[in-house]
Amino acid sequence: MPELPEVETIRRDLLPLLRGRTIAEAWVSPNAPRLIQLLPPDEFCRQIAGRRVEDIERRGKYLLFRLDGGLLWGVHLRMTGRLLHDANSCPETPYLRASFRLDDGARLCFVDLRKFGTMWLVDDEALVTGRLGPEPLSEDFTPAYLHSVLKRRSAPVKGVLLDQGAIAGIGNIYADEALFRAGINPKRAANSIAKQRAARLHGGIREALELALGDRGSSFRDYLDPSGREGGHHLKVRVFRRTAEPCYVCGTEIRRVKVAGRSTHYCPKCQR
DNA sequence: CTTATTCCCTGATTGC
DNA sequence: TGCAATCAGGGAATAA
């Protein structure tokens, strides 16, 4: 499940490989009817062919390929999507949903077991990322902003962290990790979190994301970088998928519960 | 506006 | 052991 650190790793890896390259030809599997948004797949392939990649950006969990002529190619990997570069990391797989041949002979393959991934080809970026909240690693994500967004929500705090309109890029892994670092129970009502604790959560979010980014993301099940390699951070998480294992701080068994419809892992002693 | 629930999809896991 | 039911999860859609 690629979240901000994984998507950012993909962006950094792909940038030197794709910048300045032209997409010579595109193919979309007829077995992936929901992949291309807003356009028929054949129209998407026709319009993207011949375009040069000028830059690659990221907003939340969205990859944004800036193409010539002001076109934007947006990609969301959802649960199991992978972008693999070159034949070496594009093994024969029944889960190949789209592929892009480049003018240097390389191939970019979109592999996605569960078919939740989505792509856009638009003039207007707002059609892709219009509803996203601030980037958690940018300057406009401040402790004061976090406190203000928590204040007006009565849902469990974890639900707010997962809300892409509140903060962009946090998913199930890093929501749990950030809440552990801040010592906050995931079920706590967001609007019951005082300014001081919100500031601690702000720090926890940044730490969790930056540490994972330093390890090139987490590979719990499906995530691979564009070369087909795993990230390293799943070996270092404090709570995520550590059910019944001892907390590294106090030794208490990590618990798993359902919060906001998602599996949630926390230390009942460190996170009251 | 909010929050909760369902759906998409398929391999892995659980339960009888 | 074996097969069916349930689970996992991002985010859109729908319900309340």
JSON list of N, CA and C in Angstrom, two decimals, chain A residues 176-231:
[
{"chain": "A", "resi": 176, "resn": "ASP", "atom": "N", "xyz": [-0.91, 4.93, 12.02]},
{"chain": "A", "resi": 176, "resn": "ASP", "atom": "CA", "xyz": [-0.63, 4.19, 13.26]},
{"chain": "A", "resi": 176, "resn": "ASP", "atom": "C", "xyz": [0.72, 4.58, 13.84]},
{"chain": "A", "resi": 177, "resn": "GLU", "atom": "N", "xyz": [1.73, 4.71, 13.01]},
{"chain": "A", "resi": 177, "resn": "GLU", "atom": "CA", "xyz": [3.07, 5.05, 13.48]},
{"chain": "A", "resi": 177, "resn": "GLU", "atom": "C", "xyz": [3.12, 6.45, 14.07]},
{"chain": "A", "resi": 178, "resn": "ALA", "atom": "N", "xyz": [2.43, 7.40, 13.43]},
{"chain": "A", "resi": 178, "resn": "ALA", "atom": "CA", "xyz": [2.43, 8.79, 13.92]},
{"chain": "A", "resi": 178, "resn": "ALA", "atom": "C", "xyz": [1.72, 8.88, 15.27]},
{"chain": "A", "resi": 179, "resn": "LEU", "atom": "N", "xyz": [0.60, 8.17, 15.41]},
{"chain": "A", "resi": 179, "resn": "LEU", "atom": "CA", "xyz": [-0.15, 8.21, 16.68]},
{"chain": "A", "resi": 179, "resn": "LEU", "atom": "C", "xyz": [0.66, 7.57, 17.80]},
{"chain": "A", "resi": 180, "resn": "PHE", "atom": "N", "xyz": [1.41, 6.52, 17.50]},
{"chain": "A", "resi": 180, "resn": "PHE", "atom": "CA", "xyz": [2.27, 5.92, 18.53]},
{"chain": "A", "resi": 180, "resn": "PHE", "atom": "C", "xyz": [3.33, 6.93, 18.97]},
{"chain": "A", "resi": 181, "resn": "ARG", "atom": "N", "xyz": [3.95, 7.57, 18.01]},
{"chain": "A", "resi": 181, "resn": "ARG", "atom": "CA", "xyz": [5.02, 8.53, 18.34]},
{"chain": "A", "resi": 181, "resn": "ARG", "atom": "C", "xyz": [4.49, 9.70, 19.17]},
{"chain": "A", "resi": 182, "resn": "ALA", "atom": "N", "xyz": [3.20, 10.02, 18.97]},
{"chain": "A", "resi": 182, "resn": "ALA", "atom": "CA", "xyz": [2.61, 11.14, 19.71]},
{"chain": "A", "resi": 182, "resn": "ALA", "atom": "C", "xyz": [1.97, 10.67, 21.02]},
{"chain": "A", "resi": 183, "resn": "GLY", "atom": "N", "xyz": [1.92, 9.36, 21.25]},
{"chain": "A", "resi": 183, "resn": "GLY", "atom": "CA", "xyz": [1.31, 8.84, 22.47]},
{"chain": "A", "resi": 183, "resn": "GLY", "atom": "C", "xyz": [-0.18, 9.08, 22.54]},
{"chain": "A", "resi": 184, "resn": "ILE", "atom": "N", "xyz": [-0.85, 9.02, 21.39]},
{"chain": "A", "resi": 184, "resn": "ILE", "atom": "CA", "xyz": [-2.29, 9.30, 21.34]},
{"chain": "A", "resi": 184, "resn": "ILE", "atom": "C", "xyz": [-3.04, 8.04, 20.93]},
{"chain": "A", "resi": 185, "resn": "ASN", "atom": "N", "xyz": [-4.12, 7.72, 21.65]},
{"chain": "A", "resi": 185, "resn": "ASN", "atom": "CA", "xyz": [-4.96, 6.58, 21.31]},
{"chain": "A", "resi": 185, "resn": "ASN", "atom": "C", "xyz": [-5.71, 6.86, 20.01]},
{"chain": "A", "resi": 186, "resn": "PRO", "atom": "N", "xyz": [-5.64, 5.93, 19.04]},
{"chain": "A", "resi": 186, "resn": "PRO", "atom": "CA", "xyz": [-6.26, 6.16, 17.72]},
{"chain": "A", "resi": 186, "resn": "PRO", "atom": "C", "xyz": [-7.75, 6.43, 17.78]},
{"chain": "A", "resi": 187, "resn": "LYS", "atom": "N", "xyz": [-8.43, 5.94, 18.85]},
{"chain": "A", "resi": 187, "resn": "LYS", "atom": "CA", "xyz": [-9.88, 6.11, 18.95]},
{"chain": "A", "resi": 187, "resn": "LYS", "atom": "C", "xyz": [-10.28, 7.45, 19.57]},
{"chain": "A", "resi": 188, "resn": "ARG", "atom": "N", "xyz": [-9.34, 8.16, 20.11]},
{"chain": "A", "resi": 188, "resn": "ARG", "atom": "CA", "xyz": [-9.66, 9.44, 20.76]},
{"chain": "A", "resi": 188, "resn": "ARG", "atom": "C", "xyz": [-10.35, 10.39, 19.78]},
{"chain": "A", "resi": 189, "resn": "ALA", "atom": "N", "xyz": [-11.41, 11.05, 20.25]},
{"chain": "A", "resi": 189, "resn": "ALA", "atom": "CA", "xyz": [-12.10, 12.03, 19.41]},
{"chain": "A", "resi": 189, "resn": "ALA", "atom": "C", "xyz": [-11.14, 13.15, 19.03]},
{"chain": "A", "resi": 190, "resn": "ALA", "atom": "N", "xyz": [-11.10, 13.47, 17.74]},
{"chain": "A", "resi": 190, "resn": "ALA", "atom": "CA", "xyz": [-10.14, 14.47, 17.26]},
{"chain": "A", "resi": 190, "resn": "ALA", "atom": "C", "xyz": [-10.28, 15.79, 18.01]},
{"chain": "A", "resi": 191, "resn": "ASN", "atom": "N", "xyz": [-11.53, 16.20, 18.26]},
{"chain": "A", "resi": 191, "resn": "ASN", "atom": "CA", "xyz": [-11.75, 17.51, 18.89]},
{"chain": "A", "resi": 191, "resn": "ASN", "atom": "C", "xyz": [-11.48, 17.53, 20.40]},
{"chain": "A", "resi": 192, "resn": "SER", "atom": "N", "xyz": [-11.01, 16.38, 20.92]},
{"chain": "A", "resi": 192, "resn": "SER", "atom": "CA", "xyz": [-10.64, 16.37, 22.34]},
{"chain": "A", "resi": 192, "resn": "SER", "atom": "C", "xyz": [-9.13, 16.49, 22.51]},
{"chain": "A", "resi": 193, "resn": "ILE", "atom": "N", "xyz": [-8.44, 16.70, 21.42]},
{"chain": "A", "resi": 193, "resn": "ILE", "atom": "CA", "xyz": [-6.97, 16.79, 21.48]},
{"chain": "A", "resi": 193, "resn": "ILE", "atom": "C", "xyz": [-6.55, 18.25, 21.64]},
{"chain": "A", "resi": 194, "resn": "ALA", "atom": "N", "xyz": [-5.89, 18.53, 22.75]},
{"chain": "A", "resi": 194, "resn": "ALA", "atom": "CA", "xyz": [-5.48, 19.91, 23.05]},
{"chain": "A", "resi": 194, "resn": "ALA", "atom": "C", "xyz": [-4.32, 20.35, 22.17]},
{"chain": "A", "resi": 195, "resn": "LYS", "atom": "N", "xyz": [-4.09, 21.64, 22.17]},
{"chain": "A", "resi": 195, "resn": "LYS", "atom": "CA", "xyz": [-3.08, 22.26, 21.32]},
{"chain": "A", "resi": 195, "resn": "LYS", "atom": "C", "xyz": [-1.70, 21.60, 21.46]},
{"chain": "A", "resi": 196, "resn": "GLN", "atom": "N", "xyz": [-1.33, 21.38, 22.71]},
{"chain": "A", "resi": 196, "resn": "GLN", "atom": "CA", "xyz": [-0.02, 20.79, 23.01]},
{"chain": "A", "resi": 196, "resn": "GLN", "atom": "C", "xyz": [0.13, 19.38, 22.39]},
{"chain": "A", "resi": 197, "resn": "ARG", "atom": "N", "xyz": [-0.94, 18.59, 22.53]},
{"chain": "A", "resi": 197, "resn": "ARG", "atom": "CA", "xyz": [-0.90, 17.22, 22.00]},
{"chain": "A", "resi": 197, "resn": "ARG", "atom": "C", "xyz": [-0.95, 17.24, 20.47]},
{"chain": "A", "resi": 198, "resn": "ALA", "atom": "N", "xyz": [-1.69, 18.20, 19.92]},
{"chain": "A", "resi": 198, "resn": "ALA", "atom": "CA", "xyz": [-1.73, 18.33, 18.46]},
{"chain": "A", "resi": 198, "resn": "ALA", "atom": "C", "xyz": [-0.34, 18.64, 17.93]},
{"chain": "A", "resi": 199, "resn": "ALA", "atom": "N", "xyz": [0.40, 19.45, 18.67]},
{"chain": "A", "resi": 199, "resn": "ALA", "atom": "CA", "xyz": [1.78, 19.78, 18.26]},
{"chain": "A", "resi": 199, "resn": "ALA", "atom": "C", "xyz": [2.65, 18.53, 18.29]},
{"chain": "A", "resi": 200, "resn": "ARG", "atom": "N", "xyz": [2.41, 17.67, 19.29]},
{"chain": "A", "resi": 200, "resn": "ARG", "atom": "CA", "xyz": [3.16, 16.43, 19.37]},
{"chain": "A", "resi": 200, "resn": "ARG", "atom": "C", "xyz": [2.81, 15.49, 18.22]},
{"chain": "A", "resi": 201, "resn": "LEU", "atom": "N", "xyz": [1.52, 15.50, 17.86]},
{"chain": "A", "resi": 201, "resn": "LEU", "atom": "CA", "xyz": [1.08, 14.67, 16.73]},
{"chain": "A", "resi": 201, "resn": "LEU", "atom": "C", "xyz": [1.69, 15.18, 15.43]},
{"chain": "A", "resi": 202, "resn": "HIS", "atom": "N", "xyz": [1.74, 16.49, 15.29]},
{"chain": "A", "resi": 202, "resn": "HIS", "atom": "CA", "xyz": [2.40, 17.09, 14.13]},
{"chain": "A", "resi": 202, "resn": "HIS", "atom": "C", "xyz": [3.83, 16.57, 14.00]},
{"chain": "A", "resi": 203, "resn": "GLY", "atom": "N", "xyz": [4.54, 16.55, 15.12]},
{"chain": "A", "resi": 203, "resn": "GLY", "atom": "CA", "xyz": [5.91, 16.02, 15.13]},
{"chain": "A", "resi": 203, "resn": "GLY", "atom": "C", "xyz": [5.94, 14.54, 14.80]},
{"chain": "A", "resi": 204, "resn": "GLY", "atom": "N", "xyz": [4.97, 13.79, 15.33]},
{"chain": "A", "resi": 204, "resn": "GLY", "atom": "CA", "xyz": [4.90, 12.35, 15.09]},
{"chain": "A", "resi": 204, "resn": "GLY", "atom": "C", "xyz": [4.66, 12.03, 13.62]},
{"chain": "A", "resi": 205, "resn": "ILE", "atom": "N", "xyz": [3.80, 12.81, 12.98]},
{"chain": "A", "resi": 205, "resn": "ILE", "atom": "CA", "xyz": [3.52, 12.62, 11.55]},
{"chain": "A", "resi": 205, "resn": "ILE", "atom": "C", "xyz": [4.80, 12.85, 10.75]},
{"chain": "A", "resi": 206, "resn": "ARG", "atom": "N", "xyz": [5.46, 13.96, 11.02]},
{"chain": "A", "resi": 206, "resn": "ARG", "atom": "CA", "xyz": [6.68, 14.29, 10.28]},
{"chain": "A", "resi": 206, "resn": "ARG", "atom": "C", "xyz": [7.76, 13.23, 10.49]},
{"chain": "A", "resi": 207, "resn": "GLU", "atom": "N", "xyz": [7.95, 12.81, 11.75]},
{"chain": "A", "resi": 207, "resn": "GLU", "atom": "CA", "xyz": [8.97, 11.79, 12.04]},
{"chain": "A", "resi": 207, "resn": "GLU", "atom": "C", "xyz": [8.67, 10.49, 11.31]},
{"chain": "A", "resi": 208, "resn": "ALA", "atom": "N", "xyz": [7.42, 10.04, 11.42]},
{"chain": "A", "resi": 208, "resn": "ALA", "atom": "CA", "xyz": [7.05, 8.76, 10.82]},
{"chain": "A", "resi": 208, "resn": "ALA", "atom": "C", "xyz": [7.30, 8.78, 9.31]},
{"chain": "A", "resi": 209, "resn": "LEU", "atom": "N", "xyz": [6.89, 9.88, 8.66]},
{"chain": "A", "resi": 209, "resn": "LEU", "atom": "CA", "xyz": [7.04, 9.97, 7.21]},
{"chain": "A", "resi": 209, "resn": "LEU", "atom": "C", "xyz": [8.50, 10.11, 6.80]},
{"chain": "A", "resi": 210, "resn": "GLU", "atom": "N", "xyz": [9.25, 10.94, 7.53]},
{"chain": "A", "resi": 210, "resn": "GLU", "atom": "CA", "xyz": [10.64, 11.19, 7.14]},
{"chain": "A", "resi": 210, "resn": "GLU", "atom": "C", "xyz": [11.51, 9.96, 7.36]},
{"chain": "A", "resi": 211, "resn": "LEU", "atom": "N", "xyz": [11.28, 9.24, 8.46]},
{"chain": "A", "resi": 211, "resn": "LEU", "atom": "CA", "xyz": [12.06, 8.02, 8.70]},
{"chain": "A", "resi": 211, "resn": "LEU", "atom": "C", "xyz": [11.79, 6.99, 7.60]},
{"chain": "A", "resi": 212, "resn": "ALA", "atom": "N", "xyz": [10.51, 6.86, 7.23]},
{"chain": "A", "resi": 212, "resn": "ALA", "atom": "CA", "xyz": [10.15, 5.90, 6.19]},
{"chain": "A", "resi": 212, "resn": "ALA", "atom": "C", "xyz": [10.76, 6.31, 4.85]},
{"chain": "A", "resi": 213, "resn": "LEU", "atom": "N", "xyz": [10.73, 7.60, 4.58]},
{"chain": "A", "resi": 213, "resn": "LEU", "atom": "CA", "xyz": [11.32, 8.12, 3.34]},
{"chain": "A", "resi": 213, "resn": "LEU", "atom": "C", "xyz": [12.82, 7.79, 3.29]},
{"chain": "A", "resi": 214, "resn": "GLY", "atom": "N", "xyz": [13.49, 7.94, 4.43]},
{"chain": "A", "resi": 214, "resn": "GLY", "atom": "CA", "xyz": [14.91, 7.62, 4.52]},
{"chain": "A", "resi": 214, "resn": "GLY", "atom": "C", "xyz": [15.21, 6.15, 4.24]},
{"chain": "A", "resi": 215, "resn": "ASP", "atom": "N", "xyz": [14.21, 5.29, 4.50]},
{"chain": "A", "resi": 215, "resn": "ASP", "atom": "CA", "xyz": [14.36, 3.85, 4.25]},
{"chain": "A", "resi": 215, "resn": "ASP", "atom": "C", "xyz": [13.74, 3.45, 2.91]},
{"chain": "A", "resi": 216, "resn": "ARG", "atom": "N", "xyz": [13.39, 4.43, 2.08]},
{"chain": "A", "resi": 216, "resn": "ARG", "atom": "CA", "xyz": [12.77, 4.15, 0.77]},
{"chain": "A", "resi": 216, "resn": "ARG", "atom": "C", "xyz": [11.45, 3.40, 0.91]},
{"chain": "A", "resi": 217, "resn": "GLY", "atom": "N", "xyz": [10.70, 3.73, 1.98]},
{"chain": "A", "resi": 217, "resn": "GLY", "atom": "CA", "xyz": [9.35, 3.19, 2.13]},
{"chain": "A", "resi": 217, "resn": "GLY", "atom": "C", "xyz": [9.31, 1.84, 2.81]},
{"chain": "A", "resi": 218, "resn": "SER", "atom": "N", "xyz": [8.09, 1.31, 2.96]},
{"chain": "A", "resi": 218, "resn": "SER", "atom": "CA", "xyz": [7.85, 0.03, 3.63]},
{"chain": "A", "resi": 218, "resn": "SER", "atom": "C", "xyz": [7.26, -0.96, 2.62]},
{"chain": "A", "resi": 219, "resn": "SER", "atom": "N", "xyz": [7.74, -2.21, 2.67]},
{"chain": "A", "resi": 219, "resn": "SER", "atom": "CA", "xyz": [7.21, -3.25, 1.78]},
{"chain": "A", "resi": 219, "resn": "SER", "atom": "C", "xyz": [6.55, -4.34, 2.61]},
{"chain": "A", "resi": 220, "resn": "PHE", "atom": "N", "xyz": [5.34, -4.08, 3.11]},
{"chain": "A", "resi": 220, "resn": "PHE", "atom": "CA", "xyz": [4.65, -5.10, 3.89]},
{"chain": "A", "resi": 220, "resn": "PHE", "atom": "C", "xyz": [4.17, -6.23, 3.01]},
{"chain": "A", "resi": 221, "resn": "ARG", "atom": "N", "xyz": [3.61, -5.91, 1.88]},
{"chain": "A", "resi": 221, "resn": "ARG", "atom": "CA", "xyz": [3.16, -6.97, 0.99]},
{"chain": "A", "resi": 221, "resn": "ARG", "atom": "C", "xyz": [3.45, -6.65, -0.47]},
{"chain": "A", "resi": 222, "resn": "ASP", "atom": "N", "xyz": [2.94, -5.54, -0.93]},
{"chain": "A", "resi": 222, "resn": "ASP", "atom": "CA", "xyz": [2.92, -5.33, -2.38]},
{"chain": "A", "resi": 222, "resn": "ASP", "atom": "C", "xyz": [3.90, -4.29, -2.90]},
{"chain": "A", "resi": 223, "resn": "TYR", "atom": "N", "xyz": [4.37, -3.40, -2.03]},
{"chain": "A", "resi": 223, "resn": "TYR", "atom": "CA", "xyz": [5.15, -2.28, -2.56]},
{"chain": "A", "resi": 223, "resn": "TYR", "atom": "C", "xyz": [6.53, -2.69, -3.08]},
{"chain": "A", "resi": 224, "resn": "LEU", "atom": "N", "xyz": [6.83, -2.26, -4.31]},
{"chain": "A", "resi": 224, "resn": "LEU", "atom": "CA", "xyz": [8.17, -2.37, -4.88]},
{"chain": "A", "resi": 224, "resn": "LEU", "atom": "C", "xyz": [8.49, -1.05, -5.58]},
{"chain": "A", "resi": 225, "resn": "ASP", "atom": "N", "xyz": [9.76, -0.65, -5.56]},
{"chain": "A", "resi": 225, "resn": "ASP", "atom": "CA", "xyz": [10.16, 0.57, -6.27]},
{"chain": "A", "resi": 225, "resn": "ASP", "atom": "C", "xyz": [10.25, 0.29, -7.78]},
{"chain": "A", "resi": 226, "resn": "PRO", "atom": "N", "xyz": [10.55, 1.30, -8.60]},
{"chain": "A", "resi": 226, "resn": "PRO", "atom": "CA", "xyz": [10.55, 1.09, -10.05]},
{"chain": "A", "resi": 226, "resn": "PRO", "atom": "C", "xyz": [11.57, 0.06, -10.55]},
{"chain": "A", "resi": 227, "resn": "SER", "atom": "N", "xyz": [12.58, -0.27, -9.71]},
{"chain": "A", "resi": 227, "resn": "SER", "atom": "CA", "xyz": [13.53, -1.31, -10.09]},
{"chain": "A", "resi": 227, "resn": "SER", "atom": "C", "xyz": [13.12, -2.69, -9.58]},
{"chain": "A", "resi": 228, "resn": "GLY", "atom": "N", "xyz": [11.99, -2.76, -8.91]},
{"chain": "A", "resi": 228, "resn": "GLY", "atom": "CA", "xyz": [11.52, -4.04, -8.39]},
{"chain": "A", "resi": 228, "resn": "GLY", "atom": "C", "xyz": [12.08, -4.38, -7.02]},
{"chain": "A", "resi": 229, "resn": "ARG", "atom": "N", "xyz": [12.70, -3.40, -6.34]},
{"chain": "A", "resi": 229, "resn": "ARG", "atom": "CA", "xyz": [13.28, -3.65, -5.01]},
{"chain": "A", "resi": 229, "resn": "ARG", "atom": "C", "xyz": [12.30, -3.24, -3.91]},
{"chain": "A", "resi": 230, "resn": "GLU", "atom": "N", "xyz": [12.43, -3.91, -2.75]},
{"chain": "A", "resi": 230, "resn": "GLU", "atom": "CA", "xyz": [11.61, -3.56, -1.60]},
{"chain": "A", "resi": 230, "resn": "GLU", "atom": "C", "xyz": [12.15, -2.33, -0.89]},
{"chain": "A", "resi": 231, "resn": "GLY", "atom": "N", "xyz": [11.28, -1.66, -0.15]},
{"chain": "A", "resi": 231, "resn": "GLY", "atom": "CA", "xyz": [11.72, -0.63, 0.78]},
{"chain": "A", "resi": 231, "resn": "GLY", "atom": "C", "xyz": [12.27, -1.30, 2.03]}
]
